[in-house]
């Protein structure tokens, strides 16, 4: 995989999982802050197995999905075709 394909794949994964607005926000945060991925990854994985990291990420993803479903259902107004 060349660099362009890698970037395209990475962006698509972010968009698929976060949506366009959150992906944009993510990139803005990276550009705004001096982000050291190697240091972050070391802190993230410190003392944890790959399985533990995966389980924590999966749990967080599921919680985000539930939160998004709750937010979208509570913000929608019922359809009223009598107006």
PDB file of N, CA and C in Angstrom:
ATOM      1  N   UNK A   1       0.856  -1.174   0.000  1.00  0.00           N
ATOM      2  CA  UNK A   1       0.000   0.000   0.000  1.00  0.00           C
ATOM      3  C   UNK A   1       0.903   1.238   0.000  1.00  0.00           C
ATOM      4  N   UNK A   2       0.659   2.149  -0.917  1.00  0.00           N
ATOM      5  CA  UNK A   2       1.470   3.366  -0.953  1.00  0.00           C
ATOM      6  C   UNK A   2       0.923   4.397   0.046  1.00  0.00           C
ATOM      7  N   UNK A   3       1.639   5.515   0.201  1.00  0.00           N
ATOM      8  CA  UNK A   3       1.272   6.527   1.189  1.00  0.00           C
ATOM      9  C   UNK A   3      -0.113   7.115   0.948  1.00  0.00           C
ATOM     10  N   UNK A   4      -0.454   7.377  -0.302  1.00  0.00           N
ATOM     11  CA  UNK A   4      -1.753   7.966  -0.629  1.00  0.00           C
ATOM     12  C   UNK A   4      -2.876   7.003  -0.259  1.00  0.00           C
ATOM     13  N   UNK A   5      -2.695   5.744  -0.590  1.00  0.00           N
ATOM     14  CA  UNK A   5      -3.713   4.744  -0.248  1.00  0.00           C
ATOM     15  C   UNK A   5      -3.858   4.610   1.267  1.00  0.00           C
ATOM     16  N   UNK A   6      -2.743   4.665   1.985  1.00  0.00           N
ATOM     17  CA  UNK A   6      -2.782   4.576   3.442  1.00  0.00           C
ATOM     18  C   UNK A   6      -3.557   5.742   4.039  1.00  0.00           C
ATOM     19  N   UNK A   7      -3.278   6.943   3.568  1.00  0.00           N
ATOM     20  CA  UNK A   7      -3.991   8.132   4.060  1.00  0.00           C
ATOM     21  C   UNK A   7      -5.478   8.031   3.726  1.00  0.00           C
ATOM     22  N   UNK A   8      -5.800   7.664   2.494  1.00  0.00           N
ATOM     23  CA  UNK A   8      -7.206   7.516   2.098  1.00  0.00           C
ATOM     24  C   UNK A   8      -7.923   6.495   2.966  1.00  0.00           C
ATOM     25  N   UNK A   9      -7.283   5.362   3.213  1.00  0.00           N
ATOM     26  CA  UNK A   9      -7.891   4.311   4.043  1.00  0.00           C
ATOM     27  C   UNK A   9      -8.096   4.803   5.470  1.00  0.00           C
ATOM     28  N   UNK A  10      -7.087   5.481   6.011  1.00  0.00           N
ATOM     29  CA  UNK A  10      -7.202   5.989   7.371  1.00  0.00           C
ATOM     30  C   UNK A  10      -8.314   7.004   7.518  1.00  0.00           C
ATOM     31  N   UNK A  11      -8.402   7.907   6.579  1.00  0.00           N
ATOM     32  CA  UNK A  11      -9.468   8.911   6.632  1.00  0.00           C
ATOM     33  C   UNK A  11     -10.835   8.248   6.502  1.00  0.00           C
ATOM     34  N   UNK A  12     -10.956   7.278   5.619  1.00  0.00           N
ATOM     35  CA  UNK A  12     -12.235   6.591   5.446  1.00  0.00           C
ATOM     36  C   UNK A  12     -12.649   5.860   6.724  1.00  0.00           C
ATOM     37  N   UNK A  13     -11.690   5.242   7.405  1.00  0.00           N
ATOM     38  CA  UNK A  13     -11.989   4.566   8.667  1.00  0.00           C
ATOM     39  C   UNK A  13     -12.495   5.579   9.696  1.00  0.00           C
ATOM     40  N   UNK A  14     -11.847   6.721   9.779  1.00  0.00           N
ATOM     41  CA  UNK A  14     -12.290   7.753  10.708  1.00  0.00           C
ATOM     42  C   UNK A  14     -13.694   8.244  10.369  1.00  0.00           C
ATOM     43  N   UNK A  15     -13.942   8.535   9.099  1.00  0.00           N
ATOM     44  CA  UNK A  15     -15.253   9.026   8.676  1.00  0.00           C
ATOM     45  C   UNK A  15     -16.327   7.975   8.956  1.00  0.00           C
ATOM     46  N   UNK A  16     -16.040   6.714   8.659  1.00  0.00           N
ATOM     47  CA  UNK A  16     -17.009   5.645   8.890  1.00  0.00           C
ATOM     48  C   UNK A  16     -17.357   5.495  10.363  1.00  0.00           C
ATOM     49  N   UNK A  17     -16.384   5.719  11.237  1.00  0.00           N
ATOM     50  CA  UNK A  17     -16.603   5.506  12.660  1.00  0.00           C
ATOM     51  C   UNK A  17     -16.964   6.761  13.438  1.00  0.00           C
ATOM     52  N   UNK A  18     -16.506   7.919  12.969  1.00  0.00           N
ATOM     53  CA  UNK A  18     -16.752   9.161  13.693  1.00  0.00           C
ATOM     54  C   UNK A  18     -17.729  10.088  12.987  1.00  0.00           C
ATOM     55  N   UNK A  19     -17.856   9.937  11.697  1.00  0.00           N
ATOM     56  CA  UNK A  19     -18.626  10.886  10.912  1.00  0.00           C
ATOM     57  C   UNK A  19     -17.700  11.986  10.411  1.00  0.00           C
ATOM     58  N   UNK A  20     -18.186  12.743   9.459  1.00  0.00           N
ATOM     59  CA  UNK A  20     -17.356  13.767   8.827  1.00  0.00           C
ATOM     60  C   UNK A  20     -16.988  14.879   9.807  1.00  0.00           C
ATOM     61  N   UNK A  21     -17.963  15.360  10.566  1.00  0.00           N
ATOM     62  CA  UNK A  21     -17.704  16.487  11.461  1.00  0.00           C
ATOM     63  C   UNK A  21     -16.697  16.120  12.550  1.00  0.00           C
ATOM     64  N   UNK A  22     -16.844  14.958  13.152  1.00  0.00           N
ATOM     65  CA  UNK A  22     -15.927  14.545  14.203  1.00  0.00           C
ATOM     66  C   UNK A  22     -14.541  14.238  13.647  1.00  0.00           C
ATOM     67  N   UNK A  23     -14.473  13.718  12.422  1.00  0.00           N
ATOM     68  CA  UNK A  23     -13.174  13.489  11.793  1.00  0.00           C
ATOM     69  C   UNK A  23     -12.469  14.813  11.570  1.00  0.00           C
ATOM     70  N   UNK A  24     -13.193  15.796  11.097  1.00  0.00           N
ATOM     71  CA  UNK A  24     -12.623  17.138  10.910  1.00  0.00           C
ATOM     72  C   UNK A  24     -12.140  17.698  12.240  1.00  0.00           C
ATOM     73  N   UNK A  25     -12.949  17.528  13.267  1.00  0.00           N
ATOM     74  CA  UNK A  25     -12.579  17.996  14.599  1.00  0.00           C
ATOM     75  C   UNK A  25     -11.304  17.300  15.083  1.00  0.00           C
ATOM     76  N   UNK A  26     -11.219  16.000  14.834  1.00  0.00           N
ATOM     77  CA  UNK A  26     -10.041  15.222  15.212  1.00  0.00           C
ATOM     78  C   UNK A  26      -8.782  15.792  14.555  1.00  0.00           C
ATOM     79  N   UNK A  27      -8.846  16.029  13.246  1.00  0.00           N
ATOM     80  CA  UNK A  27      -7.688  16.582  12.545  1.00  0.00           C
ATOM     81  C   UNK A  27      -7.344  17.982  13.038  1.00  0.00           C
ATOM     82  N   UNK A  28      -8.347  18.779  13.330  1.00  0.00           N
ATOM     83  CA  UNK A  28      -8.089  20.117  13.868  1.00  0.00           C
ATOM     84  C   UNK A  28      -7.389  20.047  15.212  1.00  0.00           C
ATOM     85  N   UNK A  29      -7.797  19.086  16.054  1.00  0.00           N
ATOM     86  CA  UNK A  29      -7.139  18.926  17.343  1.00  0.00           C
ATOM     87  C   UNK A  29      -5.679  18.524  17.156  1.00  0.00           C
ATOM     88  N   UNK A  30      -5.418  17.611  16.237  1.00  0.00           N
ATOM     89  CA  UNK A  30      -4.039  17.191  15.990  1.00  0.00           C
ATOM     90  C   UNK A  30      -3.188  18.348  15.502  1.00  0.00           C
ATOM     91  N   UNK A  31      -3.747  19.176  14.643  1.00  0.00           N
ATOM     92  CA  UNK A  31      -3.002  20.315  14.108  1.00  0.00           C
ATOM     93  C   UNK A  31      -2.815  21.415  15.146  1.00  0.00           C
ATOM     94  N   UNK A  32      -3.789  21.566  16.025  1.00  0.00           N
ATOM     95  CA  UNK A  32      -3.757  22.636  17.019  1.00  0.00           C
ATOM     96  C   UNK A  32      -2.788  22.311  18.152  1.00  0.00           C
ATOM     97  N   UNK A  33      -2.757  21.041  18.564  1.00  0.00           N
ATOM     98  CA  UNK A  33      -1.923  20.620  19.680  1.00  0.00           C
ATOM     99  C   UNK A  33      -0.683  19.913  19.166  1.00  0.00           C
ATOM    100  N   UNK A  34       0.358  20.007  19.897  1.00  0.00           N
ATOM    101  CA  UNK A  34       1.564  19.256  19.559  1.00  0.00           C
ATOM    102  C   UNK A  34       1.336  17.832  20.034  1.00  0.00           C
ATOM    103  N   UNK A  35       0.891  17.001  19.127  1.00  0.00           N
ATOM    104  CA  UNK A  35       0.495  15.635  19.442  1.00  0.00           C
ATOM    105  C   UNK A  35       1.635  14.689  19.111  1.00  0.00           C
ATOM    106  N   UNK A  36       2.083  13.946  20.098  1.00  0.00           N
ATOM    107  CA  UNK A  36       3.152  12.968  19.915  1.00  0.00           C
ATOM    108  C   UNK A  36       2.522  11.582  19.981  1.00  0.00           C
ATOM    109  N   UNK A  37       2.227  11.000  18.816  1.00  0.00           N
ATOM    110  CA  UNK A  37       1.554   9.708  18.749  1.00  0.00           C
ATOM    111  C   UNK A  37       2.333   8.633  19.493  1.00  0.00           C
ATOM    112  N   UNK A  38       3.656   8.622  19.353  1.00  0.00           N
ATOM    113  CA  UNK A  38       4.470   7.588  19.998  1.00  0.00           C
ATOM    114  C   UNK A  38       4.329   7.673  21.518  1.00  0.00           C
ATOM    115  N   UNK A  39       4.381   8.875  22.051  1.00  0.00           N
ATOM    116  CA  UNK A  39       4.217   9.055  23.498  1.00  0.00           C
ATOM    117  C   UNK A  39       2.802   8.660  23.925  1.00  0.00           C
ATOM    118  N   UNK A  40       1.789   9.088  23.177  1.00  0.00           N
ATOM    119  CA  UNK A  40       0.402   8.757  23.479  1.00  0.00           C
ATOM    120  C   UNK A  40       0.200   7.248  23.462  1.00  0.00           C
ATOM    121  N   UNK A  41       0.730   6.598  22.454  1.00  0.00           N
ATOM    122  CA  UNK A  41       0.574   5.151  22.342  1.00  0.00           C
ATOM    123  C   UNK A  41       1.238   4.438  23.510  1.00  0.00           C
ATOM    124  N   UNK A  42       2.393   4.929  23.940  1.00  0.00           N
ATOM    125  CA  UNK A  42       3.069   4.343  25.094  1.00  0.00           C
ATOM    126  C   UNK A  42       2.245   4.458  26.358  1.00  0.00           C
ATOM    127  N   UNK A  43       1.626   5.611  26.565  1.00  0.00           N
ATOM    128  CA  UNK A  43       0.763   5.814  27.730  1.00  0.00           C
ATOM    129  C   UNK A  43      -0.481   4.949  27.620  1.00  0.00           C
ATOM    130  N   UNK A  44      -1.049   4.883  26.425  1.00  0.00           N
ATOM    131  CA  UNK A  44      -2.261   4.094  26.200  1.00  0.00           C
ATOM    132  C   UNK A  44      -2.043   2.627  26.532  1.00  0.00           C
ATOM    133  N   UNK A  45      -0.921   2.083  26.098  1.00  0.00           N
ATOM    134  CA  UNK A  45      -0.706   0.648  26.219  1.00  0.00           C
ATOM    135  C   UNK A  45       0.077   0.247  27.464  1.00  0.00           C
ATOM    136  N   UNK A  46       0.507   1.207  28.242  1.00  0.00           N
ATOM    137  CA  UNK A  46       1.346   0.930  29.403  1.00  0.00           C
ATOM    138  C   UNK A  46       0.676  -0.068  30.351  1.00  0.00           C
ATOM    139  N   UNK A  47       1.312  -1.232  30.485  1.00  0.00           N
ATOM    140  CA  UNK A  47       0.815  -2.235  31.423  1.00  0.00           C
ATOM    141  C   UNK A  47      -0.428  -2.973  30.977  1.00  0.00           C
ATOM    142  N   UNK A  48      -0.854  -2.801  29.725  1.00  0.00           N
ATOM    143  CA  UNK A  48      -2.077  -3.457  29.246  1.00  0.00           C
ATOM    144  C   UNK A  48      -1.753  -4.323  28.046  1.00  0.00           C
ATOM    145  N   UNK A  49      -2.452  -5.438  27.962  1.00  0.00           N
ATOM    146  CA  UNK A  49      -2.268  -6.324  26.818  1.00  0.00           C
ATOM    147  C   UNK A  49      -3.053  -5.782  25.628  1.00  0.00           C
ATOM    148  N   UNK A  50      -2.754  -6.310  24.466  1.00  0.00           N
ATOM    149  CA  UNK A  50      -3.489  -5.920  23.253  1.00  0.00           C
ATOM    150  C   UNK A  50      -4.965  -6.238  23.435  1.00  0.00           C
ATOM    151  N   UNK A  51      -5.255  -7.382  24.012  1.00  0.00           N
ATOM    152  CA  UNK A  51      -6.658  -7.764  24.255  1.00  0.00           C
ATOM    153  C   UNK A  51      -7.358  -6.745  25.157  1.00  0.00           C
ATOM    154  N   UNK A  52      -6.694  -6.306  26.211  1.00  0.00           N
ATOM    155  CA  UNK A  52      -7.297  -5.322  27.117  1.00  0.00           C
ATOM    156  C   UNK A  52      -7.555  -3.996  26.415  1.00  0.00           C
ATOM    157  N   UNK A  53      -6.613  -3.574  25.591  1.00  0.00           N
ATOM    158  CA  UNK A  53      -6.791  -2.331  24.835  1.00  0.00           C
ATOM    159  C   UNK A  53      -7.952  -2.477  23.862  1.00  0.00           C
ATOM    160  N   UNK A  54      -8.009  -3.615  23.174  1.00  0.00           N
ATOM    161  CA  UNK A  54      -9.099  -3.864  22.223  1.00  0.00           C
ATOM    162  C   UNK A  54     -10.448  -3.871  22.938  1.00  0.00           C
ATOM    163  N   UNK A  55     -10.544  -4.549  24.051  1.00  0.00           N
ATOM    164  CA  UNK A  55     -11.807  -4.621  24.796  1.00  0.00           C
ATOM    165  C   UNK A  55     -12.246  -3.237  25.274  1.00  0.00           C
ATOM    166  N   UNK A  56     -11.295  -2.433  25.735  1.00  0.00           N
ATOM    167  CA  UNK A  56     -11.631  -1.070  26.179  1.00  0.00           C
ATOM    168  C   UNK A  56     -12.113  -0.223  25.006  1.00  0.00           C
ATOM    169  N   UNK A  57     -11.443  -0.361  23.855  1.00  0.00           N
ATOM    170  CA  UNK A  57     -11.846   0.396  22.668  1.00  0.00           C
ATOM    171  C   UNK A  57     -13.224  -0.044  22.190  1.00  0.00           C
ATOM    172  N   UNK A  58     -13.482  -1.351  22.193  1.00  0.00           N
ATOM    173  CA  UNK A  58     -14.790  -1.867  21.757  1.00  0.00           C
ATOM    174  C   UNK A  58     -15.894  -1.379  22.694  1.00  0.00           C
ATOM    175  N   UNK A  59     -15.623  -1.388  23.978  1.00  0.00           N
ATOM    176  CA  UNK A  59     -16.606  -0.907  24.954  1.00  0.00           C
ATOM    177  C   UNK A  59     -16.903   0.574  24.739  1.00  0.00           C
ATOM    178  N   UNK A  60     -15.852   1.350  24.515  1.00  0.00           N
ATOM    179  CA  UNK A  60     -16.027   2.788  24.274  1.00  0.00           C
ATOM    180  C   UNK A  60     -16.821   3.035  22.997  1.00  0.00           C
ATOM    181  N   UNK A  61     -16.511   2.269  21.936  1.00  0.00           N
ATOM    182  CA  UNK A  61     -17.220   2.414  20.672  1.00  0.00           C
ATOM    183  C   UNK A  61     -18.706   2.104  20.864  1.00  0.00           C
ATOM    184  N   UNK A  62     -19.019   1.006  21.568  1.00  0.00           N
ATOM    185  CA  UNK A  62     -20.421   0.644  21.812  1.00  0.00           C
ATOM    186  C   UNK A  62     -21.141   1.742  22.587  1.00  0.00           C
ATOM    187  N   UNK A  63     -20.472   2.306  23.589  1.00  0.00           N
ATOM    188  CA  UNK A  63     -21.073   3.382  24.372  1.00  0.00           C
ATOM    189  C   UNK A  63     -21.331   4.608  23.500  1.00  0.00           C
ATOM    190  N   UNK A  64     -20.388   4.937  22.618  1.00  0.00           N
ATOM    191  CA  UNK A  64     -20.584   6.064  21.705  1.00  0.00           C
ATOM    192  C   UNK A  64     -21.759   5.821  20.776  1.00  0.00           C
ATOM    193  N   UNK A  65     -21.914   4.595  20.304  1.00  0.00           N
ATOM    194  CA  UNK A  65     -23.047   4.266  19.429  1.00  0.00           C
ATOM    195  C   UNK A  65     -24.366   4.450  20.168  1.00  0.00           C
ATOM    196  N   UNK A  66     -24.421   4.006  21.421  1.00  0.00           N
ATOM    197  CA  UNK A  66     -25.636   4.171  22.232  1.00  0.00           C
ATOM    198  C   UNK A  66     -25.926   5.648  22.464  1.00  0.00           C
ATOM    199  N   UNK A  67     -24.896   6.419  22.765  1.00  0.00           N
ATOM    200  CA  UNK A  67     -25.070   7.857  22.996  1.00  0.00           C
ATOM    201  C   UNK A  67     -25.575   8.559  21.745  1.00  0.00           C
ATOM    202  N   UNK A  68     -25.014   8.209  20.585  1.00  0.00           N
ATOM    203  CA  UNK A  68     -25.455   8.818  19.331  1.00  0.00           C
ATOM    204  C   UNK A  68     -26.908   8.467  19.032  1.00  0.00           C
ATOM    205  N   UNK A  69     -27.292   7.221  19.290  1.00  0.00           N
ATOM    206  CA  UNK A  69     -28.677   6.799  19.048  1.00  0.00           C
ATOM    207  C   UNK A  69     -29.626   7.561  19.965  1.00  0.00           C
ATOM    208  N   UNK A  70     -29.237   7.743  21.215  1.00  0.00           N
ATOM    209  CA  UNK A  70     -30.065   8.475  22.174  1.00  0.00           C
ATOM    210  C   UNK A  70     -30.185   9.938  21.773  1.00  0.00           C
ATOM    211  N   UNK A  71     -29.071  10.545  21.385  1.00  0.00           N
ATOM    212  CA  UNK A  71     -29.086  11.952  20.992  1.00  0.00           C
ATOM    213  C   UNK A  71     -29.925  12.186  19.756  1.00  0.00           C
ATOM    214  N   UNK A  72     -29.818  11.306  18.758  1.00  0.00           N
ATOM    215  CA  UNK A  72     -30.562  11.516  17.523  1.00  0.00           C
ATOM    216  C   UNK A  72     -32.052  11.267  17.723  1.00  0.00           C
ATOM    217  N   UNK A  73     -32.417  10.314  18.575  1.00  0.00           N
ATOM    218  CA  UNK A  73     -33.833  10.043  18.775  1.00  0.00           C
ATOM    219  C   UNK A  73     -34.489  11.106  19.641  1.00  0.00           C
ATOM    220  N   UNK A  74     -33.748  11.690  20.574  1.00  0.00           N
ATOM    221  CA  UNK A  74     -34.345  12.705  21.435  1.00  0.00           C
ATOM    222  C   UNK A  74     -34.422  14.063  20.755  1.00  0.00           C
ATOM    223  N   UNK A  75     -33.607  14.283  19.721  1.00  0.00           N
ATOM    224  CA  UNK A  75     -33.611  15.588  19.074  1.00  0.00           C
ATOM    225  C   UNK A  75     -34.575  15.666  17.897  1.00  0.00           C
ATOM    226  N   UNK A  76     -35.105  14.529  17.492  1.00  0.00           N
ATOM    227  CA  UNK A  76     -36.022  14.521  16.360  1.00  0.00           C
ATOM    228  C   UNK A  76     -37.432  14.822  16.838  1.00  0.00           C
ATOM    229  N   UNK A  77     -38.088  15.717  16.114  1.00  0.00           N
ATOM    230  CA  UNK A  77     -39.471  16.017  16.448  1.00  0.00           C
ATOM    231  C   UNK A  77     -40.364  15.065  15.678  1.00  0.00           C
ATOM    232  N   UNK A  78     -41.480  14.665  16.268  1.00  0.00           N
ATOM    233  CA  UNK A  78     -42.384  13.759  15.541  1.00  0.00           C
ATOM    234  C   UNK A  78     -42.892  14.426  14.262  1.00  0.00           C
ATOM    235  N   UNK A  79     -43.103  13.640  13.250  1.00  0.00           N
ATOM    236  CA  UNK A  79     -43.599  14.141  11.985  1.00  0.00           C
ATOM    237  C   UNK A  79     -45.078  14.513  12.136  1.00  0.00           C
ATOM    238  N   UNK A  80     -45.416  15.705  11.707  1.00  0.00           N
ATOM    239  CA  UNK A  80     -46.800  16.185  11.789  1.00  0.00           C
ATOM    240  C   UNK A  80     -47.197  16.675  10.405  1.00  0.00           C
ATOM    241  N   UNK A  81     -48.043  15.882   9.718  1.00  0.00           N
ATOM    242  CA  UNK A  81     -48.443  16.253   8.369  1.00  0.00           C
ATOM    243  C   UNK A  81     -49.749  17.054   8.338  1.00  0.00           C
ATOM    244  N   UNK A  82     -50.214  17.523   9.517  1.00  0.00           N
ATOM    245  CA  UNK A  82     -51.454  18.303   9.547  1.00  0.00           C
ATOM    246  C   UNK A  82     -51.199  19.783   9.339  1.00  0.00           C
ATOM    247  N   UNK A  83     -49.945  20.185   9.281  1.00  0.00           N
ATOM    248  CA  UNK A  83     -49.630  21.610   9.110  1.00  0.00           C
ATOM    249  C   UNK A  83     -49.624  21.997   7.672  1.00  0.00           C
TER     250      UNK A  83
END
